[in-house]
Structure formats: structure tokens, C-alpha cells
mmCIF file of C-alpha atoms in Angstrom:
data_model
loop_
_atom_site.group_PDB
_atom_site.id
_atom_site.type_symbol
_atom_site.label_atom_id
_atom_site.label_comp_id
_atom_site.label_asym_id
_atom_site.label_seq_id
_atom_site.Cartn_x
_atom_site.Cartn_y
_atom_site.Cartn_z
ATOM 1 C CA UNK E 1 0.000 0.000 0.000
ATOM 2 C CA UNK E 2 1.108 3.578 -1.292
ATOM 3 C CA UNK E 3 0.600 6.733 0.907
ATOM 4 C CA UNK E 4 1.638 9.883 -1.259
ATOM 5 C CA UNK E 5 2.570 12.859 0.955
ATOM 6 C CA UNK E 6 4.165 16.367 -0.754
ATOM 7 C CA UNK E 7 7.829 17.175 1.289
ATOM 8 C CA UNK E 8 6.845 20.118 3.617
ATOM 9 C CA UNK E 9 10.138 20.451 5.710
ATOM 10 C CA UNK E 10 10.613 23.447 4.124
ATOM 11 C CA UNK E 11 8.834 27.187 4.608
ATOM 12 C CA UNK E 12 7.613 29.301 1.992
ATOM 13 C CA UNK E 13 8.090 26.019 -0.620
ATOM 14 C CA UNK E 14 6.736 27.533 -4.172
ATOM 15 C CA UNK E 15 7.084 23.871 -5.814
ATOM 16 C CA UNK E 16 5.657 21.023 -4.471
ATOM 17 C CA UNK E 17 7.492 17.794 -5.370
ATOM 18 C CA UNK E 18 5.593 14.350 -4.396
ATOM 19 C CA UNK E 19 7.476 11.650 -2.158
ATOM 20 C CA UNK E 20 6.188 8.290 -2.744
ATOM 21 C CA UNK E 21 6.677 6.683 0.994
ATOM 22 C CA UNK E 22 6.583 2.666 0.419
ATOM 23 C CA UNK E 23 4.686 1.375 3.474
ATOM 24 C CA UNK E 24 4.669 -2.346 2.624
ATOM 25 C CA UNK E 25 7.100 -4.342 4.464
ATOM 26 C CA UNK E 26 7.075 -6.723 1.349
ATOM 27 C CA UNK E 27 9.140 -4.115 -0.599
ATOM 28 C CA UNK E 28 12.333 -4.695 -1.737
ATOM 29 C CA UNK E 29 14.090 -1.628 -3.067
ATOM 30 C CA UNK E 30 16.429 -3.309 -4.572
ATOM 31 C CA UNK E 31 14.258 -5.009 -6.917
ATOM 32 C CA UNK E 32 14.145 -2.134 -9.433
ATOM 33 C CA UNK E 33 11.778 -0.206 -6.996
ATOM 34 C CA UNK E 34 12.439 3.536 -5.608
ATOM 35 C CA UNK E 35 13.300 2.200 -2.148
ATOM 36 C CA UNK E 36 16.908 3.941 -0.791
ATOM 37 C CA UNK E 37 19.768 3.388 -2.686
ATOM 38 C CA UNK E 38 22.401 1.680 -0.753
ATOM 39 C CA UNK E 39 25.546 2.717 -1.909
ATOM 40 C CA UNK E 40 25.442 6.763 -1.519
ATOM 41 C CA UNK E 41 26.336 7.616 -5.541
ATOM 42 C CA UNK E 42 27.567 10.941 -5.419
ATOM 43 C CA UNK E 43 25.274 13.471 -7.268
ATOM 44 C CA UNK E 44 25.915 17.199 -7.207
ATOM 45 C CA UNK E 45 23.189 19.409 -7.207
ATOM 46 C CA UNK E 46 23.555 22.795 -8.835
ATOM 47 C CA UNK E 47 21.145 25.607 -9.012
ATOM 48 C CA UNK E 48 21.034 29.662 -7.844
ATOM 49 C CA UNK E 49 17.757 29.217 -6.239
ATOM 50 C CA UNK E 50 18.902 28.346 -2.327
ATOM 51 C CA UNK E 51 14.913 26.859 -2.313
ATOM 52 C CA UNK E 52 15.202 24.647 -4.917
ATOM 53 C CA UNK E 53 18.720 23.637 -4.193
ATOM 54 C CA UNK E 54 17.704 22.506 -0.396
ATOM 55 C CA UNK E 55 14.634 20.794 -1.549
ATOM 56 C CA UNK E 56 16.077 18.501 -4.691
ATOM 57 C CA UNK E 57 19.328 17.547 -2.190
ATOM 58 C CA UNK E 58 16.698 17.072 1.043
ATOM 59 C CA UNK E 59 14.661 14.622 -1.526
ATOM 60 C CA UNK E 60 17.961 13.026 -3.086
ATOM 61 C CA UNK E 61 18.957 12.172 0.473
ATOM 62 C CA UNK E 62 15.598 10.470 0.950
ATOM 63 C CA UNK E 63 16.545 8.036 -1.515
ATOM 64 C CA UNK E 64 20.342 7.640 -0.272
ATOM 65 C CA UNK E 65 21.940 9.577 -2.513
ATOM 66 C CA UNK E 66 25.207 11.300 -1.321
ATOM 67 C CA UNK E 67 24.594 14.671 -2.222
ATOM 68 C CA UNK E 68 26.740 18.056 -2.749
ATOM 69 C CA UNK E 69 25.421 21.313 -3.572
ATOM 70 C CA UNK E 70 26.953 24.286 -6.005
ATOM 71 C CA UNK E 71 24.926 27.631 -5.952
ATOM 72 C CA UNK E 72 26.423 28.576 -9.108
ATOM 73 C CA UNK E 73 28.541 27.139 -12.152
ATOM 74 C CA UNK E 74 31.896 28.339 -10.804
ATOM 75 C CA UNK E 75 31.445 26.543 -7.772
ATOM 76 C CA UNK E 76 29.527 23.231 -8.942
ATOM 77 C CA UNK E 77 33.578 23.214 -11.451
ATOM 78 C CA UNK E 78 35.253 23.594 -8.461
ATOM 79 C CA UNK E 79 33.880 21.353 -6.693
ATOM 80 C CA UNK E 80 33.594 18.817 -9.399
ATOM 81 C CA UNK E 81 37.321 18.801 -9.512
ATOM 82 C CA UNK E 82 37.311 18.444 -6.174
ATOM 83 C CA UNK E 83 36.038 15.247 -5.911
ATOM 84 C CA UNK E 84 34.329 14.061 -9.112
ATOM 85 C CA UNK E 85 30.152 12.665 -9.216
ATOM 86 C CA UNK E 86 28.513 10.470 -10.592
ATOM 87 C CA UNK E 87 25.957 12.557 -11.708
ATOM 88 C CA UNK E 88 25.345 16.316 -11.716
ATOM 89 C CA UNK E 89 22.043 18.149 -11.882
ATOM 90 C CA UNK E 90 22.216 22.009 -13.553
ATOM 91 C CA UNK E 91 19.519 24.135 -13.361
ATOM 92 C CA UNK E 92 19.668 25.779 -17.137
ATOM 93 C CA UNK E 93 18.271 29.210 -16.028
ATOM 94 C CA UNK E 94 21.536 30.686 -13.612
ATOM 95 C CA UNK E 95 23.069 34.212 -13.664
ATOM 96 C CA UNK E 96 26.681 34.399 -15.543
ATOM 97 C CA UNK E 97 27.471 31.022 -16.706
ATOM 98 C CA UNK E 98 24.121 29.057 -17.210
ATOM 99 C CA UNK E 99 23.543 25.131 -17.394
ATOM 100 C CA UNK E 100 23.854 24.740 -21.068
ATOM 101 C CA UNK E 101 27.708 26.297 -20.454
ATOM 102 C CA UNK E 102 28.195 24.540 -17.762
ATOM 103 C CA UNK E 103 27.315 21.281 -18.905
ATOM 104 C CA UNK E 104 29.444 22.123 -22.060
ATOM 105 C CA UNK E 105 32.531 23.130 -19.433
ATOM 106 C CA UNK E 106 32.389 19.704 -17.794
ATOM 107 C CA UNK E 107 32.320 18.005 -20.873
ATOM 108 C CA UNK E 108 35.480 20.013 -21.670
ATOM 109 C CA UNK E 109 37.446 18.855 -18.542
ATOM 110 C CA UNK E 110 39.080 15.885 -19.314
ATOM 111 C CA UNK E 111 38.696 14.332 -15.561
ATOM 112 C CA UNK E 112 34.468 15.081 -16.163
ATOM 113 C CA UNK E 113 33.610 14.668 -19.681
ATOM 114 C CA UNK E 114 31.980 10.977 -18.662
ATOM 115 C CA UNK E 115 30.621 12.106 -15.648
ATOM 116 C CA UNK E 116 25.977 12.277 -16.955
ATOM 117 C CA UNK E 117 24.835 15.973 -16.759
ATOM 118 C CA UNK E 118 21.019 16.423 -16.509
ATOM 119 C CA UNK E 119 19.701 19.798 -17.400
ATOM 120 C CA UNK E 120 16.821 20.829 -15.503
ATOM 121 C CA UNK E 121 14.499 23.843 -16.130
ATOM 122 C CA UNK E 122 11.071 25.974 -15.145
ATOM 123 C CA UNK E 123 10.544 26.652 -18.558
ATOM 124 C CA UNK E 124 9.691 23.417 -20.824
ATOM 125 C CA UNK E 125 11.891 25.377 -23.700
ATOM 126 C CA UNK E 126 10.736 23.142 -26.317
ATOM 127 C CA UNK E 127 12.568 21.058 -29.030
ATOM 128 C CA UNK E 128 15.350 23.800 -29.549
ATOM 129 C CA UNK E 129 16.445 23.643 -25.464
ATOM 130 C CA UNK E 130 16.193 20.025 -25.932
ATOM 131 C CA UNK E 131 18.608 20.112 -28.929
ATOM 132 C CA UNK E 132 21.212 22.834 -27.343
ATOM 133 C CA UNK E 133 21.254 20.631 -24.111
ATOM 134 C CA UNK E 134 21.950 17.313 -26.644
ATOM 135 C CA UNK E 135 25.190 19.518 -28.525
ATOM 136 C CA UNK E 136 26.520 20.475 -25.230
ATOM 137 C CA UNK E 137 26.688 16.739 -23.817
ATOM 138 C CA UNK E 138 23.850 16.807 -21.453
ATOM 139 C CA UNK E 139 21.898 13.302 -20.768
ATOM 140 C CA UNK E 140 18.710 14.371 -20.398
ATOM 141 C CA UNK E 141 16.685 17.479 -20.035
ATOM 142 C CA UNK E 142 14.164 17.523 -17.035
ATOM 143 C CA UNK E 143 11.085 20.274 -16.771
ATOM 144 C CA UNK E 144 9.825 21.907 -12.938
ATOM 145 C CA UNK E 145 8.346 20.765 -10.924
ATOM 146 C CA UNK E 146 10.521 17.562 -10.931
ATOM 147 C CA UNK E 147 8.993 14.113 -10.708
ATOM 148 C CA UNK E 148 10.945 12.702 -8.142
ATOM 149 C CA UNK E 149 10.132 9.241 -8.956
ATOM 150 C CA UNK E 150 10.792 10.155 -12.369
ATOM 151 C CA UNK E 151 14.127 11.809 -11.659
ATOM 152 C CA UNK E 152 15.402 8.929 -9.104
ATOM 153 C CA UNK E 153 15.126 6.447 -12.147
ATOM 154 C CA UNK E 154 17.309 8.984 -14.388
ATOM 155 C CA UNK E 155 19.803 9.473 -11.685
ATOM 156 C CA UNK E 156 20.556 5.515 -11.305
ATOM 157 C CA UNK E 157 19.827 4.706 -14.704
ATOM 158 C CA UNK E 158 22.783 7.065 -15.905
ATOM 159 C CA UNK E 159 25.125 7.341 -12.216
ATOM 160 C CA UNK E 160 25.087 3.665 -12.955
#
């Protein structure tokens, strides 16, 4: 039996994203299901709104997901470098460098160009967005408000 219950942890939360809380003791998350993941794959979480940046790594964390944060592109490079992901998440819509340079800047860096970027954004953007995120390297391309059963299969489909 499924109980769905929106994350409200947070004050002032302008996008609601939907936890799915298993409450059968029959199921196994490791059999393909969205139980935790065990291992802690490293995902980096980047984004300029502090809002959606807590509430994406609060709801990766959920799901066992080892998660560091970047507030803009110069950090999420830095600390990329630092110690490489698995994954990273860019929000496409930042001030200075946005996600579609980013992504392209990691998949400059010869120590990141195989590490899966996902682009996410507000604005749906259409086939071109789609198309500029594919030229610069990016995985996928993910619309707000985030699925976050949806977006837990993309993260261990491609931090696999």
C-alpha cells in the first residue's frame, strides 16, 4: 500500500514535489523499486535558487543519494574537480554562466567529460532547449516541478 505525501520540511516552498513513501514491508528496493539506494552515488546538485537547491538535495537524500550542492557554475567546477560525481544536476536558467555552459565546461574537462549531466528547467523550452542541451553533452533534459520518482530512475539509470 502507497501513501503519497508532498515534502513540507521546508517554509515558503513555491514547488511542491511528491514523495512516494513505500509502506509495505514486502518491498524490496532493490528489486528495481524507488526504495533507498544503498551505496550513496555521489550526485551534485547545482542551481542559484537556495529553495530549490535545499529541496532537490533534502529529496535526493531520501533516496540515499550522497549529495553536494553548487549555488552557481563556478562553484559546482570547483567542486567537481574536487572530488568528481557520478551525476550532476544544472539548473539551465543561472546568472553568468548558465547550465547549457556549464554542462558544455564539464564536458570540456578531461577528468568530467563521462561524468551524466542532466539539465533541468522551469521553462519546458521546447525542441530547440532540448537540442542545445543534446550539442553540449547533457543526458537528459528535465522540466519543474521535478517528478521525483521520475528523476530517481534517471539518476541511477545514468550514475550507474
Amino acid at each position: 500500500m502507497r501513501a503519497d505525501a508532498p515534502y513540507t520540511g521546508l517554509q515558503g516552498i513555491e514547488q511542491v514535489i511528491w514523495v512516494h513513501k513505500e509502506t509495505s514491508t514486502a518491498h524490496d528496493p532493490l528489486q528495481g523499486g524507488l526504495g533507498p539506494t544503498r551505496n550513496g552515488t555521489r550526485v551534485l546538485v547545482v542551481d542559484d535558487d537556495p529553495m530549490s537547491l535545499e529541496v532537490l538535495a533534502v529529496a535526493l537524500l531520501e533516496y540515499g543519494f550522497s549529495v553536494r550542492t553548487a549555488a552557481s557554475a563556478t562553484e559546482a567546477l570547483a567542486e567537481a574537480r574536487r572530488l568528481p560525481p557520478a551525476l550532476v544536476l544544472v539548473d539551465v536558467l543561472m546568472p553568468g554562466i548558465d547550465g547549457f555552459q556549464l554542462c558544455a565546461a564539464l564536458k570540456d574537462d578531461p577528468q568530467l567529460s563521462a561524468v551524466p549531466v542532466v539539465l533541468l528547467s522551469a521553462d519546458d523550452g521546447g525542441p530547440r532547449d532540448r537540442e542545445r542541451g543534446a550539442s553540449v553533452g547533457a543526458a537528459d533534459y528535465l522540466t519543474k516541478p521535478i517528478d521525483l520518482p521520475g528523476l530517481v530512475r534517471v539518476v541511477r539509470q545514468l550514475a550507474a
